[in-house]
Amino acid sequence: MSRLVVVSNRVPLPDENGNPPPGGLAVAVHVALRKNGGIWMGWSGRSTGEEEPQGLTTLEQDKISYVLTDLSQADLDEYYNGFANRVLWPIFHCRLDLAEYARQEMAGYFRVNRLFADRLVPMLEPDDVIWVHDYHLIPLAQELRKRGVRNRIGFFLHIPWPPADIVTALPVYEIIMRGLAAYDLVGFQTDYDLDNFVGCLRREGWGDWSTPGWLRAFDKEVAAAAFPIGIETGDFARLAAKTDGLDLVTDMQQSLHGSALIIGVDRLDYSKGIAARIDAFERYLMRNPDQAGKVTLLQVAPHSRSDVPEYLEMQGQVESHCGRVNGAHGTIEWVPIRYVNQSLTRPVLAGLYRLAKVGLVTPLRDGMNLVAKEYVASQDPADPGVLILSRFAGAARELDGAIFINPYDTEQTAGAIGRALSMPLDERIARWRRMMDHLESHDVLWWCRTFLAALNEAPEDNGALTRESD
């Protein structure tokens, strides 16, 4: 079997016992790397300040080489905080109003991709299979091809791909599209994302389907498909079943005094629809005054990208919404919304998911949303909660037992909360069982195997690794 080389913006390093950090992607990719050995390359998380980054740091463990590169402060400002998170992220999440383009930041984005390519090429072997992850590194395959790399290279986009009318606003639109065409396989979260991508090619006359699963794009054959990412379904279910004795979960249950718990867990990001969710919960309380003291919303939203101004502004907005609702509807005995602005451990999260009668997952746009899947996997099979899910989350293409809502419609979401809280047990079980069966057969290991199998079926570009002549 070929050696696997994984490239991502960040590298989730194992702990001192060799265990990968929690999270489906890290676990699945570690399993694949350990099987045949390989490399995981990415940013170290460190900045060299004004100095140019020099050399690589390598950690060897369990047949895996973790290869890390530092970045300069200019790299972070332009590549990461700049073009990746202030241009690509908002546009791919259909927020043109938040995209701020600067030519210098665009140049930094491509410069860091060239840096990654320069540092990766000397480590490659002719039979290596290369798997590149996410929007930070879209140009990487093209840079590798320029350096003579002919290995199979696959790319997986973890965030949504927007419709053509949106993505054409990208200042370097054609360059990004050509960058994706340099891969042998391009993977998306859902069939909707795939259709949007093909629509972009078709509209500009750059390409179209040639045969099922294969695109002819920019005079090159490219495989493309949807590969919805999963979670560690079995592990998460077993973890949730063992959380009854956790102090934080027990304290939470006791503090509710019998009221029903609704839970929302999100990274603090404008794509997650947190403010609209709070408005919908308030609307539910206003429509159902008899529920005062009988239901509580727990919103967990750890800080995210605090160096980007839009995120700081959103943090203040969410805090203001929570304060307004609690001030208007709370009593001495009852606080309607409990807002936690910090990360919780996986066992605690699993226990809180299991405790919650409703999982409220209402992003305005999301590539997949693994919280929805974790909530389902954590439920008690004999008494499961109900998932309320935005139709704009990728998970809505799989979790057909959820109550689907339009997150922009606060009235509809408020009605869904009432419906979820009053849903009969037999309906809750039937809906949960349908979703759980799917998650068990389509877990994160299935996702990893399926993508790599498709990549291994792609023909190698000239069948060998060569390098540019000096």
PDB file of N, CA, C and O in Angstrom, residues 86 95 97-98 100 268 270 275 304-321:
ATOM      1  N   ARG A  86     -10.901  36.180   5.991  1.00  0.00           N
ATOM      2  CA  ARG A  86     -11.664  37.412   5.745  1.00  0.00           C
ATOM      3  C   ARG A  86     -12.109  37.537   4.288  1.00  0.00           C
ATOM      4  O   ARG A  86     -12.770  38.504   3.938  1.00  0.00           O
ATOM      5  N   ARG A  95     -21.550  35.170   2.827  1.00  0.00           N
ATOM      6  CA  ARG A  95     -21.557  36.460   3.522  1.00  0.00           C
ATOM      7  C   ARG A  95     -20.661  37.437   2.765  1.00  0.00           C
ATOM      8  O   ARG A  95     -19.584  37.812   3.224  1.00  0.00           O
ATOM      9  N   ASP A  97     -21.089  40.456   2.400  1.00  0.00           N
ATOM     10  CA  ASP A  97     -20.989  41.720   3.123  1.00  0.00           C
ATOM     11  C   ASP A  97     -19.823  41.757   4.098  1.00  0.00           C
ATOM     12  O   ASP A  97     -19.378  42.838   4.504  1.00  0.00           O
ATOM     13  N   LEU A  98     -19.300  40.594   4.467  1.00  0.00           N
ATOM     14  CA  LEU A  98     -18.202  40.538   5.431  1.00  0.00           C
ATOM     15  C   LEU A  98     -16.846  40.282   4.785  1.00  0.00           C
ATOM     16  O   LEU A  98     -15.825  40.240   5.476  1.00  0.00           O
ATOM     17  N   GLU A 100     -13.522  41.110   3.018  1.00  0.00           N
ATOM     18  CA  GLU A 100     -12.646  42.274   2.890  1.00  0.00           C
ATOM     19  C   GLU A 100     -11.385  41.848   2.158  1.00  0.00           C
ATOM     20  O   GLU A 100     -10.527  41.166   2.712  1.00  0.00           O
ATOM     21  N   LEU A 268     -17.735  30.241  18.255  1.00  0.00           N
ATOM     22  CA  LEU A 268     -18.280  31.591  18.147  1.00  0.00           C
ATOM     23  C   LEU A 268     -17.961  32.144  16.764  1.00  0.00           C
ATOM     24  O   LEU A 268     -16.900  32.698  16.514  1.00  0.00           O
ATOM     25  N   TYR A 270     -19.934  33.862  13.014  1.00  0.00           N
ATOM     26  CA  TYR A 270     -21.152  34.455  12.480  1.00  0.00           C
ATOM     27  C   TYR A 270     -21.941  33.507  11.595  1.00  0.00           C
ATOM     28  O   TYR A 270     -23.113  33.729  11.310  1.00  0.00           O
ATOM     29  N   ALA A 275     -27.146  34.377  17.305  1.00  0.00           N
ATOM     30  CA  ALA A 275     -28.038  35.484  17.683  1.00  0.00           C
ATOM     31  C   ALA A 275     -29.475  35.203  17.249  1.00  0.00           C
ATOM     32  O   ALA A 275     -30.427  35.440  18.012  1.00  0.00           O
ATOM     33  N   SER A 304     -13.417  32.262  19.156  1.00  0.00           N
ATOM     34  CA  SER A 304     -12.909  31.800  17.872  1.00  0.00           C
ATOM     35  C   SER A 304     -12.297  32.969  17.125  1.00  0.00           C
ATOM     36  O   SER A 304     -12.910  34.022  16.990  1.00  0.00           O
ATOM     37  N   ARG A 305     -11.064  32.788  16.612  1.00  0.00           N
ATOM     38  CA  ARG A 305     -10.428  33.782  15.741  1.00  0.00           C
ATOM     39  C   ARG A 305     -10.542  35.198  16.301  1.00  0.00           C
ATOM     40  O   ARG A 305     -11.023  36.111  15.648  1.00  0.00           O
ATOM     41  N   SER A 306     -10.118  35.363  17.524  1.00  0.00           N
ATOM     42  CA  SER A 306     -10.289  36.647  18.208  1.00  0.00           C
ATOM     43  C   SER A 306      -9.471  37.767  17.585  1.00  0.00           C
ATOM     44  O   SER A 306      -9.679  38.942  17.900  1.00  0.00           O
ATOM     45  N   ASP A 307      -8.546  37.423  16.658  1.00  0.00           N
ATOM     46  CA  ASP A 307      -7.772  38.458  15.975  1.00  0.00           C
ATOM     47  C   ASP A 307      -8.537  39.078  14.809  1.00  0.00           C
ATOM     48  O   ASP A 307      -8.093  40.078  14.239  1.00  0.00           O
ATOM     49  N   VAL A 308      -9.662  38.471  14.432  1.00  0.00           N
ATOM     50  CA  VAL A 308     -10.461  38.987  13.320  1.00  0.00           C
ATOM     51  C   VAL A 308     -11.563  39.876  13.889  1.00  0.00           C
ATOM     52  O   VAL A 308     -12.361  39.430  14.716  1.00  0.00           O
ATOM     53  N   PRO A 309     -11.643  41.151  13.491  1.00  0.00           N
ATOM     54  CA  PRO A 309     -12.581  42.098  14.123  1.00  0.00           C
ATOM     55  C   PRO A 309     -14.035  41.646  14.112  1.00  0.00           C
ATOM     56  O   PRO A 309     -14.760  41.880  15.083  1.00  0.00           O
ATOM     57  N   GLU A 310     -14.468  40.996  13.031  1.00  0.00           N
ATOM     58  CA  GLU A 310     -15.869  40.578  12.942  1.00  0.00           C
ATOM     59  C   GLU A 310     -16.253  39.617  14.067  1.00  0.00           C
ATOM     60  O   GLU A 310     -17.400  39.600  14.516  1.00  0.00           O
ATOM     61  N   TYR A 311     -15.292  38.842  14.548  1.00  0.00           N
ATOM     62  CA  TYR A 311     -15.580  37.869  15.595  1.00  0.00           C
ATOM     63  C   TYR A 311     -15.715  38.543  16.954  1.00  0.00           C
ATOM     64  O   TYR A 311     -16.537  38.147  17.779  1.00  0.00           O
ATOM     65  N   LEU A 312     -14.917  39.555  17.190  1.00  0.00           N
ATOM     66  CA  LEU A 312     -15.047  40.311  18.435  1.00  0.00           C
ATOM     67  C   LEU A 312     -16.388  41.038  18.482  1.00  0.00           C
ATOM     68  O   LEU A 312     -17.060  41.086  19.521  1.00  0.00           O
ATOM     69  N   GLU A 313     -16.787  41.578  17.354  1.00  0.00           N
ATOM     70  CA  GLU A 313     -18.071  42.265  17.285  1.00  0.00           C
ATOM     71  C   GLU A 313     -19.224  41.297  17.542  1.00  0.00           C
ATOM     72  O   GLU A 313     -20.184  41.621  18.250  1.00  0.00           O
ATOM     73  N   MET A 314     -19.118  40.091  16.986  1.00  0.00           N
ATOM     74  CA  MET A 314     -20.176  39.115  17.172  1.00  0.00           C
ATOM     75  C   MET A 314     -20.262  38.638  18.624  1.00  0.00           C
ATOM     76  O   MET A 314     -21.343  38.387  19.152  1.00  0.00           O
ATOM     77  N   GLN A 315     -19.115  38.528  19.285  1.00  0.00           N
ATOM     78  CA  GLN A 315     -19.124  38.135  20.689  1.00  0.00           C
ATOM     79  C   GLN A 315     -19.947  39.112  21.519  1.00  0.00           C
ATOM     80  O   GLN A 315     -20.776  38.709  22.346  1.00  0.00           O
ATOM     81  N   GLY A 316     -19.743  40.390  21.285  1.00  0.00           N
ATOM     82  CA  GLY A 316     -20.529  41.389  21.993  1.00  0.00           C
ATOM     83  C   GLY A 316     -22.003  41.311  21.662  1.00  0.00           C
ATOM     84  O   GLY A 316     -22.870  41.502  22.537  1.00  0.00           O
ATOM     85  N   GLN A 317     -22.316  40.997  20.405  1.00  0.00           N
ATOM     86  CA  GLN A 317     -23.711  40.885  19.983  1.00  0.00           C
ATOM     87  C   GLN A 317     -24.413  39.731  20.698  1.00  0.00           C
ATOM     88  O   GLN A 317     -25.540  39.879  21.189  1.00  0.00           O
ATOM     89  N   VAL A 318     -23.749  38.576  20.766  1.00  0.00           N
ATOM     90  CA  VAL A 318     -24.353  37.406  21.425  1.00  0.00           C
ATOM     91  C   VAL A 318     -24.544  37.673  22.912  1.00  0.00           C
ATOM     92  O   VAL A 318     -25.598  37.361  23.491  1.00  0.00           O
ATOM     93  N   GLU A 319     -23.530  38.252  23.542  1.00  0.00           N
ATOM     94  CA  GLU A 319     -23.660  38.568  24.968  1.00  0.00           C
ATOM     95  C   GLU A 319     -24.815  39.531  25.214  1.00  0.00           C
ATOM     96  O   GLU A 319     -25.564  39.388  26.196  1.00  0.00           O
ATOM     97  N   SER A 320     -24.978  40.496  24.325  1.00  0.00           N
ATOM     98  CA  SER A 320     -26.076  41.451  24.458  1.00  0.00           C
ATOM     99  C   SER A 320     -27.436  40.767  24.317  1.00  0.00           C
ATOM    100  O   SER A 320     -28.364  41.053  25.085  1.00  0.00           O
ATOM    101  N   HIS A 321     -27.550  39.865  23.356  1.00  0.00           N
ATOM    102  CA  HIS A 321     -28.810  39.133  23.170  1.00  0.00           C
ATOM    103  C   HIS A 321     -29.159  38.319  24.413  1.00  0.00           C
ATOM    104  O   HIS A 321     -30.303  38.319  24.865  1.00  0.00           O
TER     105      HIS A 321
END
